[in-house]
PDB file of C-alpha atoms in Angstrom:
ATOM      1  CA  GLY A   1      16.301  -6.827  -2.027  1.00 62.00           C
ATOM      2  CA  GLN A   2      14.082  -5.765   0.820  1.00 72.00           C
ATOM      3  CA  ASN A   3      13.039  -7.717   3.889  1.00 89.00           C
ATOM      4  CA  ILE A   4      10.430  -6.429   6.315  1.00 95.00           C
ATOM      5  CA  ASP A   5       9.351  -8.285   9.444  1.00 96.00           C
ATOM      6  CA  GLN A   6       6.452  -7.602  11.773  1.00 97.00           C
ATOM      7  CA  PRO A   7       4.465  -9.876  14.099  1.00 97.00           C
ATOM      8  CA  THR A   8       1.545 -11.656  12.489  1.00 96.00           C
ATOM      9  CA  GLU A   9      -0.982 -11.119  15.257  1.00 97.00           C
ATOM     10  CA  MET A  10      -1.392  -9.173  18.478  1.00 97.00           C
ATOM     11  CA  THR A  11      -4.193  -8.905  21.013  1.00 97.00           C
ATOM     12  CA  ALA A  12      -4.764  -5.999  23.386  1.00 97.00           C
ATOM     13  CA  THR A  13      -7.420  -4.666  25.725  1.00 97.00           C
ATOM     14  CA  GLU A  14      -9.648  -1.666  25.104  1.00 97.00           C
ATOM     15  CA  GLY A  15      -8.141   1.430  26.733  1.00 97.00           C
ATOM     16  CA  ALA A  16      -4.652  -0.031  26.852  1.00 97.00           C
ATOM     17  CA  ILE A  17      -1.474   0.800  24.902  1.00 97.00           C
ATOM     18  CA  VAL A  18       0.007  -1.492  22.269  1.00 98.00           C
ATOM     19  CA  GLN A  19       3.326  -1.335  20.426  1.00 98.00           C
ATOM     20  CA  ILE A  20       3.692  -2.970  17.012  1.00 98.00           C
ATOM     21  CA  ASN A  21       7.293  -3.515  15.958  1.00 98.00           C
ATOM     22  CA  CYS A  22       8.752  -3.591  12.476  1.00 98.00           C
ATOM     23  CA  THR A  23      12.300  -4.438  11.422  1.00 97.00           C
ATOM     24  CA  TYR A  24      13.638  -3.979   7.931  1.00 96.00           C
ATOM     25  CA  GLN A  25      16.667  -4.604   5.762  1.00 93.00           C
ATOM     26  CA  THR A  26      16.742  -2.593   2.595  1.00 86.00           C
ATOM     27  CA  SER A  27      18.859  -0.531   0.251  1.00 83.00           C
ATOM     28  CA  GLY A  28      17.859   2.921  -0.904  1.00 83.00           C
ATOM     29  CA  PHE A  29      15.845   3.618   2.249  1.00 88.00           C
ATOM     30  CA  ASN A  30      13.815   6.801   1.920  1.00 87.00           C
ATOM     31  CA  GLY A  31      11.285   6.633   4.716  1.00 92.00           C
ATOM     32  CA  LEU A  32       9.024   4.311   6.643  1.00 95.00           C
ATOM     33  CA  PHE A  33       5.239   4.392   6.604  1.00 95.00           C
ATOM     34  CA  TRP A  34       2.519   2.856   8.718  1.00 97.00           C
ATOM     35  CA  TYR A  35      -0.886   2.121   7.229  1.00 97.00           C
ATOM     36  CA  GLN A  36      -4.064   0.788   8.840  1.00 97.00           C
ATOM     37  CA  GLN A  37      -6.201  -1.637   6.862  1.00 96.00           C
ATOM     38  CA  HIS A  38      -9.606  -2.904   7.900  1.00 95.00           C
ATOM     39  CA  ALA A  39     -10.732  -6.149   6.318  1.00 90.00           C
ATOM     40  CA  GLY A  40     -11.782  -5.662   2.710  1.00 86.00           C
ATOM     41  CA  GLU A  41     -10.844  -1.991   2.694  1.00 89.00           C
ATOM     42  CA  ALA A  42      -7.971   0.112   1.378  1.00 88.00           C
ATOM     43  CA  PRO A  43      -4.881   0.840   3.459  1.00 93.00           C
ATOM     44  CA  THR A  44      -5.222   4.198   5.211  1.00 94.00           C
ATOM     45  CA  PHE A  45      -2.142   6.331   5.853  1.00 94.00           C
ATOM     46  CA  LEU A  46      -1.285   6.707   9.557  1.00 95.00           C
ATOM     47  CA  SER A  47       2.240   8.039   9.879  1.00 94.00           C
ATOM     48  CA  TYR A  48       5.589   8.560   8.224  1.00 92.00           C
ATOM     49  CA  ASN A  49       9.181   8.727   9.513  1.00 95.00           C
ATOM     50  CA  VAL A  50      12.252   9.580   7.497  1.00 91.00           C
ATOM     51  CA  LEU A  51      14.513  10.789  10.319  1.00 93.00           C
ATOM     52  CA  ASP A  52      15.270   9.032  13.585  1.00 96.00           C
ATOM     53  CA  GLY A  53      12.938   9.718  16.463  1.00 96.00           C
ATOM     54  CA  LEU A  54       9.327   9.808  17.449  1.00 96.00           C
ATOM     55  CA  GLU A  55       6.444  11.285  15.454  1.00 93.00           C
ATOM     56  CA  GLU A  56       3.207  11.798  17.366  1.00 93.00           C
ATOM     57  CA  LYS A  57      -0.255  12.176  15.846  1.00 89.00           C
ATOM     58  CA  GLY A  58      -3.019  12.040  18.406  1.00 93.00           C
ATOM     59  CA  ARG A  59      -3.413   8.499  19.727  1.00 95.00           C
ATOM     60  CA  PHE A  60      -0.837   7.187  17.268  1.00 96.00           C
ATOM     61  CA  SER A  61       2.942   7.586  17.466  1.00 96.00           C
ATOM     62  CA  SER A  62       5.660   6.099  15.307  1.00 97.00           C
ATOM     63  CA  PHE A  63       9.344   5.722  16.034  1.00 98.00           C
ATOM     64  CA  LEU A  64      12.274   5.109  13.703  1.00 97.00           C
ATOM     65  CA  SER A  65      15.889   4.075  14.226  1.00 97.00           C
ATOM     66  CA  ARG A  66      17.626   3.928  10.859  1.00 95.00           C
ATOM     67  CA  SER A  67      20.868   2.510  12.276  1.00 94.00           C
ATOM     68  CA  LYS A  68      18.960  -0.426  13.760  1.00 95.00           C
ATOM     69  CA  GLY A  69      16.525  -0.863  10.871  1.00 96.00           C
ATOM     70  CA  TYR A  70      13.702  -0.663  13.382  1.00 96.00           C
ATOM     71  CA  SER A  71      10.394   1.101  13.759  1.00 98.00           C
ATOM     72  CA  TYR A  72       7.379   0.801  15.986  1.00 98.00           C
ATOM     73  CA  LEU A  73       3.827   2.052  15.951  1.00 98.00           C
ATOM     74  CA  LEU A  74       2.359   2.940  19.332  1.00 98.00           C
ATOM     75  CA  LEU A  75      -1.390   3.048  19.762  1.00 97.00           C
ATOM     76  CA  LYS A  76      -2.756   4.598  22.956  1.00 97.00           C
ATOM     77  CA  GLU A  77      -6.219   4.481  24.532  1.00 97.00           C
ATOM     78  CA  LEU A  78      -7.173   1.576  22.332  1.00 97.00           C
ATOM     79  CA  GLN A  79     -10.692   1.476  20.934  1.00 97.00           C
ATOM     80  CA  MET A  80     -12.586  -1.442  19.451  1.00 97.00           C
ATOM     81  CA  LYS A  81     -12.448   0.249  16.041  1.00 96.00           C
ATOM     82  CA  ASP A  82      -8.644  -0.029  16.147  1.00 97.00           C
ATOM     83  CA  SER A  83      -9.006  -3.753  15.411  1.00 98.00           C
ATOM     84  CA  ALA A  84      -7.375  -3.950  11.990  1.00 97.00           C
ATOM     85  CA  SER A  85      -4.223  -4.945  10.162  1.00 97.00           C
ATOM     86  CA  TYR A  86      -1.291  -2.555  10.558  1.00 98.00           C
ATOM     87  CA  LEU A  87       1.107  -2.481   7.646  1.00 97.00           C
ATOM     88  CA  CYS A  88       4.713  -1.356   7.900  1.00 97.00           C
ATOM     89  CA  ALA A  89       6.066  -0.137   4.557  1.00 96.00           C
ATOM     90  CA  VAL A  90       9.510   1.021   3.537  1.00 94.00           C
ATOM     91  CA  ARG A  91       9.866   3.591   0.786  1.00 90.00           C
ATOM     92  CA  VAL A  92      12.743   2.843  -1.514  1.00 84.00           C
ATOM     93  CA  LEU A  93      14.298   5.173  -4.044  1.00 79.00           C
ATOM     94  CA  THR A  94      14.247   3.431  -7.385  1.00 70.00           C
ATOM     95  CA  GLY A  95      14.543   4.496 -10.992  1.00 65.00           C
ATOM     96  CA  GLY A  96      14.027   8.132 -10.077  1.00 57.00           C
ATOM     97  CA  GLY A  97      10.878   7.398  -8.139  1.00 66.00           C
ATOM     98  CA  ASN A  98       9.605   5.892  -4.953  1.00 76.00           C
ATOM     99  CA  LYS A  99       7.889   2.602  -4.343  1.00 83.00           C
ATOM    100  CA  LEU A 100       6.616   1.102  -1.134  1.00 89.00           C
ATOM    101  CA  THR A 101       7.612  -2.362   0.011  1.00 91.00           C
ATOM    102  CA  PHE A 102       5.164  -3.672   2.576  1.00 94.00           C
ATOM    103  CA  GLY A 103       5.444  -6.155   5.386  1.00 94.00           C
ATOM    104  CA  THR A 104       2.765  -8.815   5.698  1.00 95.00           C
ATOM    105  CA  GLY A 105       0.877  -6.776   8.288  1.00 96.00           C
ATOM    106  CA  THR A 106       0.106  -7.237  11.979  1.00 97.00           C
ATOM    107  CA  GLN A 107      -3.480  -8.209  12.721  1.00 97.00           C
ATOM    108  CA  LEU A 108      -4.466  -6.384  15.911  1.00 98.00           C
ATOM    109  CA  LYS A 109      -7.478  -7.562  17.865  1.00 97.00           C
ATOM    110  CA  VAL A 110      -8.813  -5.242  20.549  1.00 97.00           C
ATOM    111  CA  GLU A 111     -10.866  -6.975  23.221  1.00 96.00           C
ATOM    112  CA  LEU A 112     -13.090  -5.688  26.006  1.00 92.00           C
TER     113      LEU A 112
ATOM    114  CA  ASP B   1     -15.624  12.314  -2.361  1.00 54.00           C
ATOM    115  CA  THR B   2     -12.175  13.505  -3.419  1.00 76.00           C
ATOM    116  CA  GLY B   3     -10.256  10.296  -2.643  1.00 92.00           C
ATOM    117  CA  VAL B   4      -8.882   7.684  -5.027  1.00 95.00           C
ATOM    118  CA  SER B   5     -11.660   5.727  -6.716  1.00 95.00           C
ATOM    119  CA  GLN B   6     -11.509   2.357  -8.427  1.00 97.00           C
ATOM    120  CA  ASN B   7     -13.962   0.526 -10.646  1.00 97.00           C
ATOM    121  CA  PRO B   8     -15.269  -2.066 -10.553  1.00 97.00           C
ATOM    122  CA  ARG B   9     -15.063  -2.948  -6.873  1.00 95.00           C
ATOM    123  CA  HIS B  10     -15.518  -6.632  -7.601  1.00 96.00           C
ATOM    124  CA  LYS B  11     -14.925  -8.679 -10.736  1.00 97.00           C
ATOM    125  CA  ILE B  12     -15.562 -12.366 -11.253  1.00 98.00           C
ATOM    126  CA  THR B  13     -14.303 -13.849 -14.481  1.00 97.00           C
ATOM    127  CA  LYS B  14     -13.514 -17.183 -16.039  1.00 97.00           C
ATOM    128  CA  ARG B  15      -9.986 -18.316 -16.680  1.00 97.00           C
ATOM    129  CA  GLY B  16      -8.732 -17.131 -20.042  1.00 97.00           C
ATOM    130  CA  GLN B  17     -10.877 -13.996 -20.182  1.00 98.00           C
ATOM    131  CA  ASN B  18      -9.490 -10.465 -20.293  1.00 98.00           C
ATOM    132  CA  VAL B  19     -10.329  -7.928 -17.591  1.00 98.00           C
ATOM    133  CA  THR B  20      -9.730  -4.201 -17.256  1.00 98.00           C
ATOM    134  CA  PHE B  21      -9.752  -2.109 -14.100  1.00 97.00           C
ATOM    135  CA  ARG B  22      -9.891   1.650 -13.803  1.00 98.00           C
ATOM    136  CA  CYS B  23      -8.356   3.977 -11.232  1.00 98.00           C
ATOM    137  CA  ASP B  24      -9.164   7.661 -10.809  1.00 97.00           C
ATOM    138  CA  PRO B  25      -6.520   9.343  -8.647  1.00 96.00           C
ATOM    139  CA  ILE B  26      -6.910  12.303  -6.354  1.00 95.00           C
ATOM    140  CA  SER B  27      -7.183  15.419  -8.483  1.00 92.00           C
ATOM    141  CA  GLU B  28      -3.813  16.960  -9.406  1.00 88.00           C
ATOM    142  CA  HIS B  29      -1.826  14.008  -8.099  1.00 93.00           C
ATOM    143  CA  ASN B  30       0.925  13.411 -10.623  1.00 92.00           C
ATOM    144  CA  ARG B  31       1.939   9.933  -9.480  1.00 93.00           C
ATOM    145  CA  LEU B  32      -0.171   6.825  -9.735  1.00 95.00           C
ATOM    146  CA  TYR B  33       0.758   3.363  -8.441  1.00 95.00           C
ATOM    147  CA  TRP B  34      -0.702  -0.108  -8.884  1.00 96.00           C
ATOM    148  CA  TYR B  35      -0.301  -2.820  -6.238  1.00 96.00           C
ATOM    149  CA  ARG B  36      -1.613  -6.334  -5.830  1.00 96.00           C
ATOM    150  CA  GLN B  37      -2.607  -7.813  -2.479  1.00 95.00           C
ATOM    151  CA  THR B  38      -3.451 -11.414  -1.658  1.00 94.00           C
ATOM    152  CA  LEU B  39      -5.037 -12.621   1.552  1.00 90.00           C
ATOM    153  CA  GLY B  40      -2.799 -12.298   4.574  1.00 88.00           C
ATOM    154  CA  GLN B  41      -0.098 -10.428   2.688  1.00 92.00           C
ATOM    155  CA  GLY B  42       0.867  -6.808   2.323  1.00 93.00           C
ATOM    156  CA  PRO B  43       0.411  -5.040  -1.017  1.00 94.00           C
ATOM    157  CA  GLU B  44       3.051  -5.821  -3.669  1.00 94.00           C
ATOM    158  CA  PHE B  45       4.211  -3.120  -6.064  1.00 92.00           C
ATOM    159  CA  LEU B  46       3.316  -3.653  -9.722  1.00 94.00           C
ATOM    160  CA  THR B  47       3.999  -0.409 -11.564  1.00 94.00           C
ATOM    161  CA  TYR B  48       3.833   3.365 -11.328  1.00 92.00           C
ATOM    162  CA  PHE B  49       3.325   6.433 -13.494  1.00 93.00           C
ATOM    163  CA  GLN B  50       4.624   9.958 -13.289  1.00 91.00           C
ATOM    164  CA  ASN B  51       1.962  11.856 -15.216  1.00 92.00           C
ATOM    165  CA  GLU B  52       1.462   9.732 -18.354  1.00 93.00           C
ATOM    166  CA  ALA B  53       4.896   8.081 -18.296  1.00 92.00           C
ATOM    167  CA  GLN B  54       5.205   4.554 -16.925  1.00 91.00           C
ATOM    168  CA  LEU B  55       8.516   4.726 -15.082  1.00 88.00           C
ATOM    169  CA  GLU B  56       8.861   1.314 -13.506  1.00 87.00           C
ATOM    170  CA  LYS B  57       7.361  -2.149 -13.743  1.00 89.00           C
ATOM    171  CA  SER B  58       7.823  -4.966 -11.261  1.00 89.00           C
ATOM    172  CA  ARG B  59       8.972  -8.405 -12.324  1.00 86.00           C
ATOM    173  CA  LEU B  60       5.574  -9.500 -11.008  1.00 81.00           C
ATOM    174  CA  LEU B  61       4.024  -7.782 -14.002  1.00 84.00           C
ATOM    175  CA  SER B  62       4.095 -10.489 -16.655  1.00 88.00           C
ATOM    176  CA  ASP B  63       3.466  -9.735 -20.314  1.00 92.00           C
ATOM    177  CA  ARG B  64      -0.212 -10.524 -19.738  1.00 96.00           C
ATOM    178  CA  PHE B  65      -0.467  -7.344 -17.687  1.00 96.00           C
ATOM    179  CA  SER B  66      -0.522  -3.869 -19.169  1.00 95.00           C
ATOM    180  CA  ALA B  67      -1.181  -0.517 -17.590  1.00 96.00           C
ATOM    181  CA  GLU B  68      -1.807   2.857 -19.167  1.00 96.00           C
ATOM    182  CA  ARG B  69      -2.347   6.418 -18.058  1.00 96.00           C
ATOM    183  CA  PRO B  70      -2.934   8.109 -21.396  1.00 92.00           C
ATOM    184  CA  LYS B  71      -3.710  11.660 -20.286  1.00 88.00           C
ATOM    185  CA  GLY B  72      -1.925  11.654 -16.980  1.00 86.00           C
ATOM    186  CA  SER B  73      -5.188  11.415 -15.071  1.00 92.00           C
ATOM    187  CA  PHE B  74      -7.029   8.089 -14.766  1.00 96.00           C
ATOM    188  CA  SER B  75      -5.256   4.781 -15.311  1.00 97.00           C
ATOM    189  CA  THR B  76      -6.312   1.351 -16.518  1.00 98.00           C
ATOM    190  CA  LEU B  77      -4.819  -2.033 -15.684  1.00 97.00           C
ATOM    191  CA  GLU B  78      -5.603  -4.836 -18.106  1.00 97.00           C
ATOM    192  CA  ILE B  79      -4.979  -8.518 -17.518  1.00 97.00           C
ATOM    193  CA  GLN B  80      -5.160 -10.736 -20.573  1.00 97.00           C
ATOM    194  CA  ARG B  81      -5.842 -14.486 -20.508  1.00 97.00           C
ATOM    195  CA  THR B  82      -6.516 -14.453 -16.771  1.00 97.00           C
ATOM    196  CA  GLU B  83      -5.284 -17.320 -14.614  1.00 96.00           C
ATOM    197  CA  GLN B  84      -6.525 -18.474 -11.227  1.00 96.00           C
ATOM    198  CA  GLY B  85      -3.305 -17.154  -9.707  1.00 95.00           C
ATOM    199  CA  ASP B  86      -4.333 -13.655 -10.733  1.00 96.00           C
ATOM    200  CA  SER B  87      -7.097 -13.696  -8.109  1.00 97.00           C
ATOM    201  CA  ALA B  88      -6.252 -10.872  -5.715  1.00 96.00           C
ATOM    202  CA  MET B  89      -7.152  -7.354  -4.638  1.00 96.00           C
ATOM    203  CA  TYR B  90      -5.740  -4.809  -7.074  1.00 97.00           C
ATOM    204  CA  LEU B  91      -5.017  -1.518  -5.323  1.00 97.00           C
ATOM    205  CA  CYS B  92      -4.342   1.848  -6.854  1.00 97.00           C
ATOM    206  CA  ALA B  93      -2.628   4.677  -5.002  1.00 96.00           C
ATOM    207  CA  SER B  94      -1.846   8.242  -5.955  1.00 95.00           C
ATOM    208  CA  SER B  95       0.476  10.927  -4.666  1.00 92.00           C
ATOM    209  CA  PHE B  96       1.819  14.353  -5.467  1.00 90.00           C
ATOM    210  CA  LEU B  97       5.530  14.754  -5.916  1.00 82.00           C
ATOM    211  CA  PRO B  98       6.638  18.358  -6.417  1.00 81.00           C
ATOM    212  CA  SER B  99       9.261  19.148  -9.009  1.00 76.00           C
ATOM    213  CA  GLY B 100      12.690  18.307  -7.628  1.00 70.00           C
ATOM    214  CA  GLY B 101      11.174  16.596  -4.623  1.00 69.00           C
ATOM    215  CA  GLU B 102      11.892  13.092  -3.418  1.00 67.00           C
ATOM    216  CA  ALA B 103       9.172  12.504  -0.866  1.00 73.00           C
ATOM    217  CA  ASP B 104       5.544  11.633  -1.515  1.00 83.00           C
ATOM    218  CA  THR B 105       2.785  10.033   0.530  1.00 88.00           C
ATOM    219  CA  GLN B 106       0.628   7.506  -1.263  1.00 92.00           C
ATOM    220  CA  TYR B 107      -3.130   7.420  -0.719  1.00 93.00           C
ATOM    221  CA  PHE B 108      -4.924   4.236  -1.617  1.00 95.00           C
ATOM    222  CA  GLY B 109      -8.212   3.558  -3.324  1.00 95.00           C
ATOM    223  CA  PRO B 110     -10.707   0.899  -2.180  1.00 93.00           C
ATOM    224  CA  GLY B 111      -9.330  -1.698  -4.603  1.00 95.00           C
ATOM    225  CA  THR B 112     -10.818  -4.063  -7.158  1.00 97.00           C
ATOM    226  CA  ARG B 113     -11.228  -7.629  -5.955  1.00 96.00           C
ATOM    227  CA  LEU B 114     -10.665 -10.052  -8.829  1.00 98.00           C
ATOM    228  CA  THR B 115     -11.812 -13.665  -8.657  1.00 97.00           C
ATOM    229  CA  VAL B 116     -10.779 -15.946 -11.505  1.00 97.00           C
ATOM    230  CA  LEU B 117     -12.808 -19.148 -11.674  1.00 96.00           C
TER     231      LEU B 117
END
């Protein structure tokens, strides 16, 4: 089976940097995704890692260590609109396809 | 708008009734996924299609649930004899997987929120 852990809640200050961690235990690992989800809305794709290392996309960066089963999402220059749930999801090869197994999400609150 | 669309956005029904949701994927995406999300949880995989073929179903998908993608474009998810425990957000996602490829990125629709009274 798959097990994905991420903190339930985090609070940070506007303009600051925040790191959201995700640890996973899974078989058939085929990549790790981060999605942003505002309340009542669909998850929006942020980033994807399949190899170890850091992927940078503007204010967002994501890191993966496959040997440690660990990833983090780094958000820089935080803005109020970044207040949302951040979902870590592991892609697993299964039956010739891919499916995503999600963590429960980290609710980030950005304060003034 | 060329994103994934879902209809209806909200559905309120009484226990025991049947409901059907529709998902229109991004044009030319060959893969379509259904997930269910309850409050405070991440989405849970239900089933997926490669073109019109349903390739995998989760154990979460009881025999009251059925999904189709008859022409390899839009998909429907039907729940028969709804129960209060079926109340959730039903999310659809689509992706494009090239022939021989293994990697795809899933893009989600806005979801259908189901409330069973």
